Amino acid sequence: DAMVIQNPRYQVTQFGKPVTLSCSQTLNHNVMYWYQQKSSQAPKLLFHYYDKDFNNEADTPDNFQSRRPNTSFCFLDIRSPGLGDAAMYLCATSWDREDEQYFGPGTRLTVT
Amino acid sequence: DQQVKQNSPSLSVQEGRISILNCDYTNSMFDYFLWYKKYPAEGPTFLISISSIKDKNEDGRFTVFLNKSAKHLSLHIVPSQPGDSAVYFCAALHGSSNTGKLIFGQGTTLQVKP
């Protein structure tokens, strides 16, 4: 089945210790997105890739970076996690920007 | 400034009855609206969408209504089933901005009682 996969599902990191979250897709979609969702809040877009073009949201902290080495994979790097970065991180894909987005199961990040 | 609002954090409905989830938006440039369903420990799942050129879209038990003049949309589920119990997110897209940026509401938790 075509899908969006996120690994790991749960990640614990220490304050200030870099962490990388992974997303892969078998849908062959052009666009990949990273969202942050904190408890009881709406998912918030951090950035997206249209093919190899990186598009950062204006209010995404510099602490968050992303890489897309190929069509299938996209990574979220948090360079120095703070306690406020504890959240669910959702990866999504879409064929084009105006199409519905398909989400992975998310990675829940805990910062200790 | 929350551009997409779901004012009811929760809704409880009896099995077999209709569930109506509401969503309001403020940005008149939004031209595509989507509903997502989310179970605990899973990512949101796309449910149904509607373009701003329509006022209704139906898919099985799910119907979305759009009232552009009121900047309001609603999701109707009929008949409701216990498996429909989940968090429902309304989302809006400004398609012509070509950013792909979905703006989500805060979600409504639906509980369908057997």
mmCIF file with all atom_site columns, C-alpha atoms in Angstrom:
data_model
loop_
_atom_site.group_PDB
_atom_site.id
_atom_site.type_symbol
_atom_site.label_atom_id
_atom_site.label_alt_id
_atom_site.label_comp_id
_atom_site.label_asym_id
_atom_site.label_entity_id
_atom_site.label_seq_id
_atom_site.pdbx_PDB_ins_code
_atom_site.Cartn_x
_atom_site.Cartn_y
_atom_site.Cartn_z
_atom_site.occupancy
_atom_site.B_iso_or_equiv
_atom_site.pdbx_formal_charge
_atom_site.auth_seq_id
_atom_site.auth_comp_id
_atom_site.auth_asym_id
_atom_site.auth_atom_id
_atom_site.pdbx_PDB_model_num
ATOM 1   C CA . ASP A 1 1   ? 0.000   0.000  0.000  1.00 0.00 ? 1   ASP A CA 1
ATOM 2   C CA . ALA A 1 2   ? 1.224   3.447  -0.864 1.00 0.00 ? 2   ALA A CA 1
ATOM 3   C CA . MET A 1 3   ? 1.828   5.393  2.272  1.00 0.00 ? 3   MET A CA 1
ATOM 4   C CA . VAL A 1 4   ? 3.683   7.967  4.317  1.00 0.00 ? 4   VAL A CA 1
ATOM 5   C CA . ILE A 1 5   ? 5.997   6.469  6.923  1.00 0.00 ? 5   ILE A CA 1
ATOM 6   C CA . GLN A 1 6   ? 7.573   8.237  9.855  1.00 0.00 ? 6   GLN A CA 1
ATOM 7   C CA . ASN A 1 7   ? 10.356  6.923  12.016 1.00 0.00 ? 7   ASN A CA 1
ATOM 8   C CA . PRO A 1 8   ? 10.651  6.716  14.868 1.00 0.00 ? 8   PRO A CA 1
ATOM 9   C CA . ARG A 1 9   ? 7.110   6.979  16.223 1.00 0.00 ? 9   ARG A CA 1
ATOM 10  C CA . TYR A 1 10  ? 8.436   8.148  19.584 1.00 0.00 ? 10  TYR A CA 1
ATOM 11  C CA . GLN A 1 11  ? 11.688  9.994  20.138 1.00 0.00 ? 11  GLN A CA 1
ATOM 12  C CA . VAL A 1 12  ? 13.218  11.157 23.389 1.00 0.00 ? 12  VAL A CA 1
ATOM 13  C CA . THR A 1 13  ? 16.106  13.588 23.272 1.00 0.00 ? 13  THR A CA 1
ATOM 14  C CA . GLN A 1 14  ? 17.953  15.689 25.780 1.00 0.00 ? 14  GLN A CA 1
ATOM 15  C CA . PHE A 1 15  ? 17.801  19.441 25.970 1.00 0.00 ? 15  PHE A CA 1
ATOM 16  C CA . GLY A 1 16  ? 20.227  20.821 23.397 1.00 0.00 ? 16  GLY A CA 1
ATOM 17  C CA . LYS A 1 17  ? 21.058  17.466 21.801 1.00 0.00 ? 17  LYS A CA 1
ATOM 18  C CA . PRO A 1 18  ? 20.479  17.434 18.022 1.00 0.00 ? 18  PRO A CA 1
ATOM 19  C CA . VAL A 1 19  ? 17.785  15.106 16.786 1.00 0.00 ? 19  VAL A CA 1
ATOM 20  C CA . THR A 1 20  ? 16.645  13.987 13.336 1.00 0.00 ? 20  THR A CA 1
ATOM 21  C CA . LEU A 1 21  ? 13.171  12.783 12.431 1.00 0.00 ? 21  LEU A CA 1
ATOM 22  C CA . SER A 1 22  ? 12.595  10.808 9.278  1.00 0.00 ? 22  SER A CA 1
ATOM 23  C CA . CYS A 1 23  ? 9.788   10.646 6.734  1.00 0.00 ? 23  CYS A CA 1
ATOM 24  C CA . SER A 1 24  ? 9.475   8.488  3.655  1.00 0.00 ? 24  SER A CA 1
ATOM 25  C CA . GLN A 1 25  ? 6.738   8.107  1.082  1.00 0.00 ? 25  GLN A CA 1
ATOM 26  C CA . THR A 1 26  ? 5.796   5.564  -1.534 1.00 0.00 ? 26  THR A CA 1
ATOM 27  C CA . LEU A 1 27  ? 3.224   7.842  -3.196 1.00 0.00 ? 27  LEU A CA 1
ATOM 28  C CA . ASN A 1 28  ? 5.799   9.483  -5.474 1.00 0.00 ? 28  ASN A CA 1
ATOM 29  C CA . HIS A 1 29  ? 4.350   12.864 -4.540 1.00 0.00 ? 29  HIS A CA 1
ATOM 30  C CA . ASN A 1 30  ? 6.141   16.040 -5.497 1.00 0.00 ? 30  ASN A CA 1
ATOM 31  C CA . VAL A 1 31  ? 5.538   17.921 -2.276 1.00 0.00 ? 31  VAL A CA 1
ATOM 32  C CA . MET A 1 32  ? 6.564   16.968 1.255  1.00 0.00 ? 32  MET A CA 1
ATOM 33  C CA . TYR A 1 33  ? 5.610   18.965 4.336  1.00 0.00 ? 33  TYR A CA 1
ATOM 34  C CA . TRP A 1 34  ? 6.582   19.073 7.993  1.00 0.00 ? 34  TRP A CA 1
ATOM 35  C CA . TYR A 1 35  ? 4.057   20.186 10.589 1.00 0.00 ? 35  TYR A CA 1
ATOM 36  C CA . GLN A 1 36  ? 4.398   20.684 14.318 1.00 0.00 ? 36  GLN A CA 1
ATOM 37  C CA . GLN A 1 37  ? 1.403   19.956 16.510 1.00 0.00 ? 37  GLN A CA 1
ATOM 38  C CA . LYS A 1 38  ? 1.425   20.776 20.184 1.00 0.00 ? 38  LYS A CA 1
ATOM 39  C CA . SER A 1 39  ? -1.143  19.389 22.546 1.00 0.00 ? 39  SER A CA 1
ATOM 40  C CA . SER A 1 40  ? -4.720  20.586 21.831 1.00 0.00 ? 40  SER A CA 1
ATOM 41  C CA . GLN A 1 41  ? -3.527  22.883 19.072 1.00 0.00 ? 41  GLN A CA 1
ATOM 42  C CA . ALA A 1 42  ? -3.884  22.862 15.316 1.00 0.00 ? 42  ALA A CA 1
ATOM 43  C CA . PRO A 1 43  ? -1.007  21.463 13.252 1.00 0.00 ? 43  PRO A CA 1
ATOM 44  C CA . LYS A 1 44  ? 1.319   24.262 12.197 1.00 0.00 ? 44  LYS A CA 1
ATOM 45  C CA . LEU A 1 45  ? 3.314   24.165 8.975  1.00 0.00 ? 45  LEU A CA 1
ATOM 46  C CA . LEU A 1 46  ? 7.074   24.482 9.480  1.00 0.00 ? 46  LEU A CA 1
ATOM 47  C CA . PHE A 1 47  ? 8.244   24.155 5.865  1.00 0.00 ? 47  PHE A CA 1
ATOM 48  C CA . HIS A 1 48  ? 7.761   22.179 2.709  1.00 0.00 ? 48  HIS A CA 1
ATOM 49  C CA . TYR A 1 49  ? 9.685   20.933 -0.300 1.00 0.00 ? 49  TYR A CA 1
ATOM 50  C CA . TYR A 1 50  ? 8.270   21.191 -3.788 1.00 0.00 ? 50  TYR A CA 1
ATOM 51  C CA . ASP A 1 51  ? 10.542  18.678 -5.478 1.00 0.00 ? 51  ASP A CA 1
ATOM 52  C CA . LYS A 1 52  ? 13.956  20.053 -4.481 1.00 0.00 ? 52  LYS A CA 1
ATOM 53  C CA . ASP A 1 53  ? 12.760  23.580 -3.747 1.00 0.00 ? 53  ASP A CA 1
ATOM 54  C CA . PHE A 1 54  ? 12.742  24.322 -0.037 1.00 0.00 ? 54  PHE A CA 1
ATOM 55  C CA . ASN A 1 55  ? 10.055  26.685 1.266  1.00 0.00 ? 55  ASN A CA 1
ATOM 56  C CA . ASN A 1 56  ? 10.398  27.876 4.832  1.00 0.00 ? 56  ASN A CA 1
ATOM 57  C CA . GLU A 1 57  ? 7.553   29.465 6.779  1.00 0.00 ? 57  GLU A CA 1
ATOM 58  C CA . ALA A 1 58  ? 8.419   32.939 8.016  1.00 0.00 ? 58  ALA A CA 1
ATOM 59  C CA . ASP A 1 59  ? 7.835   32.073 11.659 1.00 0.00 ? 59  ASP A CA 1
ATOM 60  C CA . THR A 1 60  ? 9.723   28.764 11.706 1.00 0.00 ? 60  THR A CA 1
ATOM 61  C CA . PRO A 1 61  ? 12.654  29.060 14.141 1.00 0.00 ? 61  PRO A CA 1
ATOM 62  C CA . ASP A 1 62  ? 16.179  28.709 12.734 1.00 0.00 ? 62  ASP A CA 1
ATOM 63  C CA . ASN A 1 63  ? 16.596  25.757 15.065 1.00 0.00 ? 63  ASN A CA 1
ATOM 64  C CA . PHE A 1 64  ? 14.551  23.702 12.600 1.00 0.00 ? 64  PHE A CA 1
ATOM 65  C CA . GLN A 1 65  ? 16.120  22.544 9.356  1.00 0.00 ? 65  GLN A CA 1
ATOM 66  C CA . SER A 1 66  ? 15.101  20.077 6.697  1.00 0.00 ? 66  SER A CA 1
ATOM 67  C CA . ARG A 1 67  ? 16.693  17.936 4.028  1.00 0.00 ? 67  ARG A CA 1
ATOM 68  C CA . ARG A 1 68  ? 15.206  16.102 1.088  1.00 0.00 ? 68  ARG A CA 1
ATOM 69  C CA . PRO A 1 69  ? 17.914  13.939 -0.488 1.00 0.00 ? 69  PRO A CA 1
ATOM 70  C CA . ASN A 1 70  ? 15.524  12.322 -2.963 1.00 0.00 ? 70  ASN A CA 1
ATOM 71  C CA . THR A 1 71  ? 11.824  12.157 -3.853 1.00 0.00 ? 71  THR A CA 1
ATOM 72  C CA . SER A 1 72  ? 11.042  9.524  -1.248 1.00 0.00 ? 72  SER A CA 1
ATOM 73  C CA . PHE A 1 73  ? 12.739  10.859 1.854  1.00 0.00 ? 73  PHE A CA 1
ATOM 74  C CA . CYS A 1 74  ? 12.577  14.020 3.887  1.00 0.00 ? 74  CYS A CA 1
ATOM 75  C CA . PHE A 1 75  ? 14.253  14.729 7.236  1.00 0.00 ? 75  PHE A CA 1
ATOM 76  C CA . LEU A 1 76  ? 13.545  17.199 9.987  1.00 0.00 ? 76  LEU A CA 1
ATOM 77  C CA . ASP A 1 77  ? 16.613  18.267 11.950 1.00 0.00 ? 77  ASP A CA 1
ATOM 78  C CA . ILE A 1 78  ? 16.267  20.079 15.245 1.00 0.00 ? 78  ILE A CA 1
ATOM 79  C CA . ARG A 1 79  ? 19.701  21.471 15.995 1.00 0.00 ? 79  ARG A CA 1
ATOM 80  C CA . SER A 1 80  ? 19.293  22.322 19.676 1.00 0.00 ? 80  SER A CA 1
ATOM 81  C CA . PRO A 1 81  ? 15.958  21.114 21.018 1.00 0.00 ? 81  PRO A CA 1
ATOM 82  C CA . GLY A 1 82  ? 14.397  23.111 23.797 1.00 0.00 ? 82  GLY A CA 1
ATOM 83  C CA . LEU A 1 83  ? 11.648  22.045 26.146 1.00 0.00 ? 83  LEU A CA 1
ATOM 84  C CA . GLY A 1 84  ? 9.218   24.046 24.016 1.00 0.00 ? 84  GLY A CA 1
ATOM 85  C CA . ASP A 1 85  ? 9.954   21.855 21.007 1.00 0.00 ? 85  ASP A CA 1
ATOM 86  C CA . ALA A 1 86  ? 8.284   18.853 22.563 1.00 0.00 ? 86  ALA A CA 1
ATOM 87  C CA . ALA A 1 87  ? 5.398   18.100 20.215 1.00 0.00 ? 87  ALA A CA 1
ATOM 88  C CA . MET A 1 88  ? 4.018   15.738 17.608 1.00 0.00 ? 88  MET A CA 1
ATOM 89  C CA . TYR A 1 89  ? 5.783   16.195 14.277 1.00 0.00 ? 89  TYR A CA 1
ATOM 90  C CA . LEU A 1 90  ? 3.726   15.288 11.254 1.00 0.00 ? 90  LEU A CA 1
ATOM 91  C CA . CYS A 1 91  ? 4.998   14.658 7.764  1.00 0.00 ? 91  CYS A CA 1
ATOM 92  C CA . ALA A 1 92  ? 2.606   15.013 4.846  1.00 0.00 ? 92  ALA A CA 1
ATOM 93  C CA . THR A 1 93  ? 2.798   14.680 1.088  1.00 0.00 ? 93  THR A CA 1
ATOM 94  C CA . SER A 1 94  ? 0.755   15.860 -1.863 1.00 0.00 ? 94  SER A CA 1
ATOM 95  C CA . TRP A 1 95  ? 0.980   15.550 -5.611 1.00 0.00 ? 95  TRP A CA 1
ATOM 96  C CA . ASP A 1 96  ? 0.887   19.299 -6.052 1.00 0.00 ? 96  ASP A CA 1
ATOM 97  C CA . ARG A 1 97  ? 0.531   22.212 -3.657 1.00 0.00 ? 97  ARG A CA 1
ATOM 98  C CA . GLU A 1 98  ? -3.200  22.630 -4.202 1.00 0.00 ? 98  GLU A CA 1
ATOM 99  C CA . ASP A 1 99  ? -3.983  18.944 -3.696 1.00 0.00 ? 99  ASP A CA 1
ATOM 100 C CA . GLU A 1 100 ? -5.076  17.157 -0.560 1.00 0.00 ? 100 GLU A CA 1
ATOM 101 C CA . GLN A 1 101 ? -2.251  16.203 1.735  1.00 0.00 ? 101 GLN A CA 1
ATOM 102 C CA . TYR A 1 102 ? -1.661  12.719 3.071  1.00 0.00 ? 102 TYR A CA 1
ATOM 103 C CA . PHE A 1 103 ? -0.182  12.455 6.520  1.00 0.00 ? 103 PHE A CA 1
ATOM 104 C CA . GLY A 1 104 ? 2.096   9.995  8.207  1.00 0.00 ? 104 GLY A CA 1
ATOM 105 C CA . PRO A 1 105 ? 1.397   8.734  11.735 1.00 0.00 ? 105 PRO A CA 1
ATOM 106 C CA . GLY A 1 106 ? 3.652   11.344 13.303 1.00 0.00 ? 106 GLY A CA 1
ATOM 107 C CA . THR A 1 107 ? 6.648   11.263 15.620 1.00 0.00 ? 107 THR A CA 1
ATOM 108 C CA . ARG A 1 108 ? 6.084   12.321 19.186 1.00 0.00 ? 108 ARG A CA 1
ATOM 109 C CA . LEU A 1 109 ? 9.165   14.132 20.440 1.00 0.00 ? 109 LEU A CA 1
ATOM 110 C CA . THR A 1 110 ? 9.924   14.407 24.138 1.00 0.00 ? 110 THR A CA 1
ATOM 111 C CA . VAL A 1 111 ? 12.702  16.708 25.344 1.00 0.00 ? 111 VAL A CA 1
ATOM 112 C CA . THR A 1 112 ? 14.159  15.976 28.770 1.00 0.00 ? 112 THR A CA 1
ATOM 113 C CA . ASP B 2 1   ? -4.948  35.536 14.504 1.00 0.00 ? 1   ASP B CA 1
ATOM 114 C CA . GLN B 2 2   ? -6.720  32.248 13.926 1.00 0.00 ? 2   GLN B CA 1
ATOM 115 C CA . GLN B 2 3   ? -7.992  32.131 10.384 1.00 0.00 ? 3   GLN B CA 1
ATOM 116 C CA . VAL B 2 4   ? -9.806  28.809 10.752 1.00 0.00 ? 4   VAL B CA 1
ATOM 117 C CA . LYS B 2 5   ? -11.903 28.198 13.838 1.00 0.00 ? 5   LYS B CA 1
ATOM 118 C CA . GLN B 2 6   ? -13.729 25.214 15.175 1.00 0.00 ? 6   GLN B CA 1
ATOM 119 C CA . ASN B 2 7   ? -15.617 26.645 18.096 1.00 0.00 ? 7   ASN B CA 1
ATOM 120 C CA . SER B 2 8   ? -16.869 23.355 19.511 1.00 0.00 ? 8   SER B CA 1
ATOM 121 C CA . PRO B 2 9   ? -14.023 21.404 21.109 1.00 0.00 ? 9   PRO B CA 1
ATOM 122 C CA . SER B 2 10  ? -16.239 18.349 21.519 1.00 0.00 ? 10  SER B CA 1
ATOM 123 C CA . LEU B 2 11  ? -19.478 16.791 20.327 1.00 0.00 ? 11  LEU B CA 1
ATOM 124 C CA . SER B 2 12  ? -21.337 13.721 21.555 1.00 0.00 ? 12  SER B CA 1
ATOM 125 C CA . VAL B 2 13  ? -23.910 11.956 19.373 1.00 0.00 ? 13  VAL B CA 1
ATOM 126 C CA . GLN B 2 14  ? -25.917 8.770  19.598 1.00 0.00 ? 14  GLN B CA 1
ATOM 127 C CA . GLU B 2 15  ? -25.164 6.009  17.096 1.00 0.00 ? 15  GLU B CA 1
ATOM 128 C CA . GLY B 2 16  ? -27.401 6.264  14.035 1.00 0.00 ? 16  GLY B CA 1
ATOM 129 C CA . ARG B 2 17  ? -28.036 9.988  14.451 1.00 0.00 ? 17  ARG B CA 1
ATOM 130 C CA . ILE B 2 18  ? -26.519 12.825 12.480 1.00 0.00 ? 18  ILE B CA 1
ATOM 131 C CA . SER B 2 19  ? -23.237 14.448 13.535 1.00 0.00 ? 19  SER B CA 1
ATOM 132 C CA . ILE B 2 20  ? -22.698 18.037 12.444 1.00 0.00 ? 20  ILE B CA 1
ATOM 133 C CA . LEU B 2 21  ? -19.255 19.555 12.837 1.00 0.00 ? 21  LEU B CA 1
ATOM 134 C CA . ASN B 2 22  ? -18.826 23.244 12.164 1.00 0.00 ? 22  ASN B CA 1
ATOM 135 C CA . CYS B 2 23  ? -15.968 25.389 10.964 1.00 0.00 ? 23  CYS B CA 1
ATOM 136 C CA . ASP B 2 24  ? -15.628 29.135 10.355 1.00 0.00 ? 24  ASP B CA 1
ATOM 137 C CA . TYR B 2 25  ? -12.925 30.967 8.490  1.00 0.00 ? 25  TYR B CA 1
ATOM 138 C CA . THR B 2 26  ? -11.935 34.587 8.103  1.00 0.00 ? 26  THR B CA 1
ATOM 139 C CA . ASN B 2 27  ? -9.768  34.710 4.990  1.00 0.00 ? 27  ASN B CA 1
ATOM 140 C CA . SER B 2 28  ? -11.900 35.202 1.877  1.00 0.00 ? 28  SER B CA 1
ATOM 141 C CA . MET B 2 29  ? -8.949  34.104 -0.274 1.00 0.00 ? 29  MET B CA 1
ATOM 142 C CA . PHE B 2 30  ? -9.292  30.506 0.854  1.00 0.00 ? 30  PHE B CA 1
ATOM 143 C CA . ASP B 2 31  ? -10.585 28.492 -2.074 1.00 0.00 ? 31  ASP B CA 1
ATOM 144 C CA . TYR B 2 32  ? -10.275 24.877 -1.028 1.00 0.00 ? 32  TYR B CA 1
ATOM 145 C CA . PHE B 2 33  ? -11.430 23.287 2.198  1.00 0.00 ? 33  PHE B CA 1
ATOM 146 C CA . LEU B 2 34  ? -10.697 19.881 3.635  1.00 0.00 ? 34  LEU B CA 1
ATOM 147 C CA . TRP B 2 35  ? -11.759 17.745 6.541  1.00 0.00 ? 35  TRP B CA 1
ATOM 148 C CA . TYR B 2 36  ? -9.364  15.384 8.244  1.00 0.00 ? 36  TYR B CA 1
ATOM 149 C CA . LYS B 2 37  ? -10.077 12.733 10.836 1.00 0.00 ? 37  LYS B CA 1
ATOM 150 C CA . LYS B 2 38  ? -7.504  11.823 13.448 1.00 0.00 ? 38  LYS B CA 1
ATOM 151 C CA . TYR B 2 39  ? -7.437  8.820  15.751 1.00 0.00 ? 39  TYR B CA 1
ATOM 152 C CA . PRO B 2 40  ? -5.168  8.816  18.811 1.00 0.00 ? 40  PRO B CA 1
ATOM 153 C CA . ALA B 2 41  ? -1.522  8.025  18.013 1.00 0.00 ? 41  ALA B CA 1
ATOM 154 C CA . GLU B 2 42  ? -2.150  8.340  14.271 1.00 0.00 ? 42  GLU B CA 1
ATOM 155 C CA . GLY B 2 43  ? -1.690  11.120 11.760 1.00 0.00 ? 43  GLY B CA 1
ATOM 156 C CA . PRO B 2 44  ? -4.685  12.960 10.276 1.00 0.00 ? 44  PRO B CA 1
ATOM 157 C CA . THR B 2 45  ? -6.491  11.070 7.519  1.00 0.00 ? 45  THR B CA 1
ATOM 158 C CA . PHE B 2 46  ? -8.014  12.942 4.617  1.00 0.00 ? 46  PHE B CA 1
ATOM 159 C CA . LEU B 2 47  ? -11.786 12.600 4.656  1.00 0.00 ? 47  LEU B CA 1
ATOM 160 C CA . ILE B 2 48  ? -13.467 14.922 2.187  1.00 0.00 ? 48  ILE B CA 1
ATOM 161 C CA . SER B 2 49  ? -12.888 18.258 0.514  1.00 0.00 ? 49  SER B CA 1
ATOM 162 C CA . ILE B 2 50  ? -14.771 21.015 -1.255 1.00 0.00 ? 50  ILE B CA 1
ATOM 163 C CA . SER B 2 51  ? -13.775 23.687 -3.689 1.00 0.00 ? 51  SER B CA 1
ATOM 164 C CA . SER B 2 52  ? -15.052 27.218 -3.209 1.00 0.00 ? 52  SER B CA 1
ATOM 165 C CA . ILE B 2 53  ? -16.942 26.985 -6.509 1.00 0.00 ? 53  ILE B CA 1
ATOM 166 C CA . LYS B 2 54  ? -19.253 24.402 -4.953 1.00 0.00 ? 54  LYS B CA 1
ATOM 167 C CA . ASP B 2 55  ? -21.594 24.531 -2.007 1.00 0.00 ? 55  ASP B CA 1
ATOM 168 C CA . LYS B 2 56  ? -21.902 20.820 -1.347 1.00 0.00 ? 56  LYS B CA 1
ATOM 169 C CA . ASN B 2 57  ? -19.843 17.689 -1.761 1.00 0.00 ? 57  ASN B CA 1
ATOM 170 C CA . GLU B 2 58  ? -20.980 14.237 -0.771 1.00 0.00 ? 58  GLU B CA 1
ATOM 171 C CA . ASP B 2 59  ? -19.085 10.997 -0.253 1.00 0.00 ? 59  ASP B CA 1
ATOM 172 C CA . GLY B 2 60  ? -21.061 8.159  1.239  1.00 0.00 ? 60  GLY B CA 1
ATOM 173 C CA . ARG B 2 61  ? -22.068 9.032  4.785  1.00 0.00 ? 61  ARG B CA 1
ATOM 174 C CA . PHE B 2 62  ? -20.062 12.264 4.698  1.00 0.00 ? 62  PHE B CA 1
ATOM 175 C CA . THR B 2 63  ? -21.287 15.547 3.255  1.00 0.00 ? 63  THR B CA 1
ATOM 176 C CA . VAL B 2 64  ? -19.551 18.894 3.430  1.00 0.00 ? 64  VAL B CA 1
ATOM 177 C CA . PHE B 2 65  ? -21.503 22.115 2.986  1.00 0.00 ? 65  PHE B CA 1
ATOM 178 C CA . LEU B 2 66  ? -19.899 25.451 2.207  1.00 0.00 ? 66  LEU B CA 1
ATOM 179 C CA . ASN B 2 67  ? -21.537 28.831 2.766  1.00 0.00 ? 67  ASN B CA 1
ATOM 180 C CA . LYS B 2 68  ? -19.131 31.345 1.296  1.00 0.00 ? 68  LYS B CA 1
ATOM 181 C CA . SER B 2 69  ? -21.099 34.417 2.244  1.00 0.00 ? 69  SER B CA 1
ATOM 182 C CA . ALA B 2 70  ? -21.050 33.321 5.881  1.00 0.00 ? 70  ALA B CA 1
ATOM 183 C CA . LYS B 2 71  ? -17.490 31.945 5.627  1.00 0.00 ? 71  LYS B CA 1
ATOM 184 C CA . HIS B 2 72  ? -18.770 28.774 7.183  1.00 0.00 ? 72  HIS B CA 1
ATOM 185 C CA . LEU B 2 73  ? -18.521 25.109 6.393  1.00 0.00 ? 73  LEU B CA 1
ATOM 186 C CA . SER B 2 74  ? -19.913 22.055 8.052  1.00 0.00 ? 74  SER B CA 1
ATOM 187 C CA . LEU B 2 75  ? -19.366 18.322 7.918  1.00 0.00 ? 75  LEU B CA 1
ATOM 188 C CA . HIS B 2 76  ? -22.404 16.077 8.237  1.00 0.00 ? 76  HIS B CA 1
ATOM 189 C CA . ILE B 2 77  ? -22.024 12.420 9.102  1.00 0.00 ? 77  ILE B CA 1
ATOM 190 C CA . VAL B 2 78  ? -25.145 10.351 8.771  1.00 0.00 ? 78  VAL B CA 1
ATOM 191 C CA . PRO B 2 79  ? -25.723 7.854  10.158 1.00 0.00 ? 79  PRO B CA 1
ATOM 192 C CA . SER B 2 80  ? -23.010 8.227  12.791 1.00 0.00 ? 80  SER B CA 1
ATOM 193 C CA . GLN B 2 81  ? -21.167 5.084  13.844 1.00 0.00 ? 81  GLN B CA 1
ATOM 194 C CA . PRO B 2 82  ? -19.014 4.392  16.910 1.00 0.00 ? 82  PRO B CA 1
ATOM 195 C CA . GLY B 2 83  ? -15.989 4.045  14.594 1.00 0.00 ? 83  GLY B CA 1
ATOM 196 C CA . ASP B 2 84  ? -16.443 7.695  13.649 1.00 0.00 ? 84  ASP B CA 1
ATOM 197 C CA . SER B 2 85  ? -15.292 8.695  17.138 1.00 0.00 ? 85  SER B CA 1
ATOM 198 C CA . ALA B 2 86  ? -12.155 10.741 16.503 1.00 0.00 ? 86  ALA B CA 1
ATOM 199 C CA . VAL B 2 87  ? -10.859 14.296 16.322 1.00 0.00 ? 87  VAL B CA 1
ATOM 200 C CA . TYR B 2 88  ? -12.017 16.124 13.204 1.00 0.00 ? 88  TYR B CA 1
ATOM 201 C CA . PHE B 2 89  ? -9.938  18.952 11.775 1.00 0.00 ? 89  PHE B CA 1
ATOM 202 C CA . CYS B 2 90  ? -11.165 21.482 9.307  1.00 0.00 ? 90  CYS B CA 1
ATOM 203 C CA . ALA B 2 91  ? -8.443  22.930 7.052  1.00 0.00 ? 91  ALA B CA 1
ATOM 204 C CA . ALA B 2 92  ? -8.322  25.632 4.411  1.00 0.00 ? 92  ALA B CA 1
ATOM 205 C CA . LEU B 2 93  ? -6.031  26.279 1.503  1.00 0.00 ? 93  LEU B CA 1
ATOM 206 C CA . HIS B 2 94  ? -5.343  29.419 -0.449 1.00 0.00 ? 94  HIS B CA 1
ATOM 207 C CA . GLY B 2 95  ? -4.752  27.583 -3.700 1.00 0.00 ? 95  GLY B CA 1
ATOM 208 C CA . SER B 2 96  ? -3.805  30.496 -5.854 1.00 0.00 ? 96  SER B CA 1
ATOM 209 C CA . SER B 2 97  ? -1.049  31.480 -3.435 1.00 0.00 ? 97  SER B CA 1
ATOM 210 C CA . ASN B 2 98  ? 0.685   28.284 -4.550 1.00 0.00 ? 98  ASN B CA 1
ATOM 211 C CA . THR B 2 99  ? 2.187   27.718 -1.119 1.00 0.00 ? 99  THR B CA 1
ATOM 212 C CA . GLY B 2 100 ? 0.411   24.490 -0.258 1.00 0.00 ? 100 GLY B CA 1
ATOM 213 C CA . LYS B 2 101 ? -0.061  25.866 3.221  1.00 0.00 ? 101 LYS B CA 1
ATOM 214 C CA . LEU B 2 102 ? -2.989  24.236 4.970  1.00 0.00 ? 102 LEU B CA 1
ATOM 215 C CA . ILE B 2 103 ? -4.432  26.295 7.782  1.00 0.00 ? 103 ILE B CA 1
ATOM 216 C CA . PHE B 2 104 ? -5.998  24.019 10.349 1.00 0.00 ? 104 PHE B CA 1
ATOM 217 C CA . GLY B 2 105 ? -8.674  24.601 12.926 1.00 0.00 ? 105 GLY B CA 1
ATOM 218 C CA . GLN B 2 106 ? -8.078  23.336 16.430 1.00 0.00 ? 106 GLN B CA 1
ATOM 219 C CA . GLY B 2 107 ? -10.233 20.264 15.985 1.00 0.00 ? 107 GLY B CA 1
ATOM 220 C CA . THR B 2 108 ? -13.501 18.902 17.340 1.00 0.00 ? 108 THR B CA 1
ATOM 221 C CA . THR B 2 109 ? -13.553 15.635 19.247 1.00 0.00 ? 109 THR B CA 1
ATOM 222 C CA . LEU B 2 110 ? -16.538 13.570 18.176 1.00 0.00 ? 110 LEU B CA 1
ATOM 223 C CA . GLN B 2 111 ? -17.821 10.802 20.376 1.00 0.00 ? 111 GLN B CA 1
ATOM 224 C CA . VAL B 2 112 ? -20.461 8.486  18.943 1.00 0.00 ? 112 VAL B CA 1
ATOM 225 C CA . LYS B 2 113 ? -22.170 6.490  21.655 1.00 0.00 ? 113 LYS B CA 1
ATOM 226 C CA . PRO B 2 114 ? -23.494 2.992  20.910 1.00 0.00 ? 114 PRO B CA 1
#
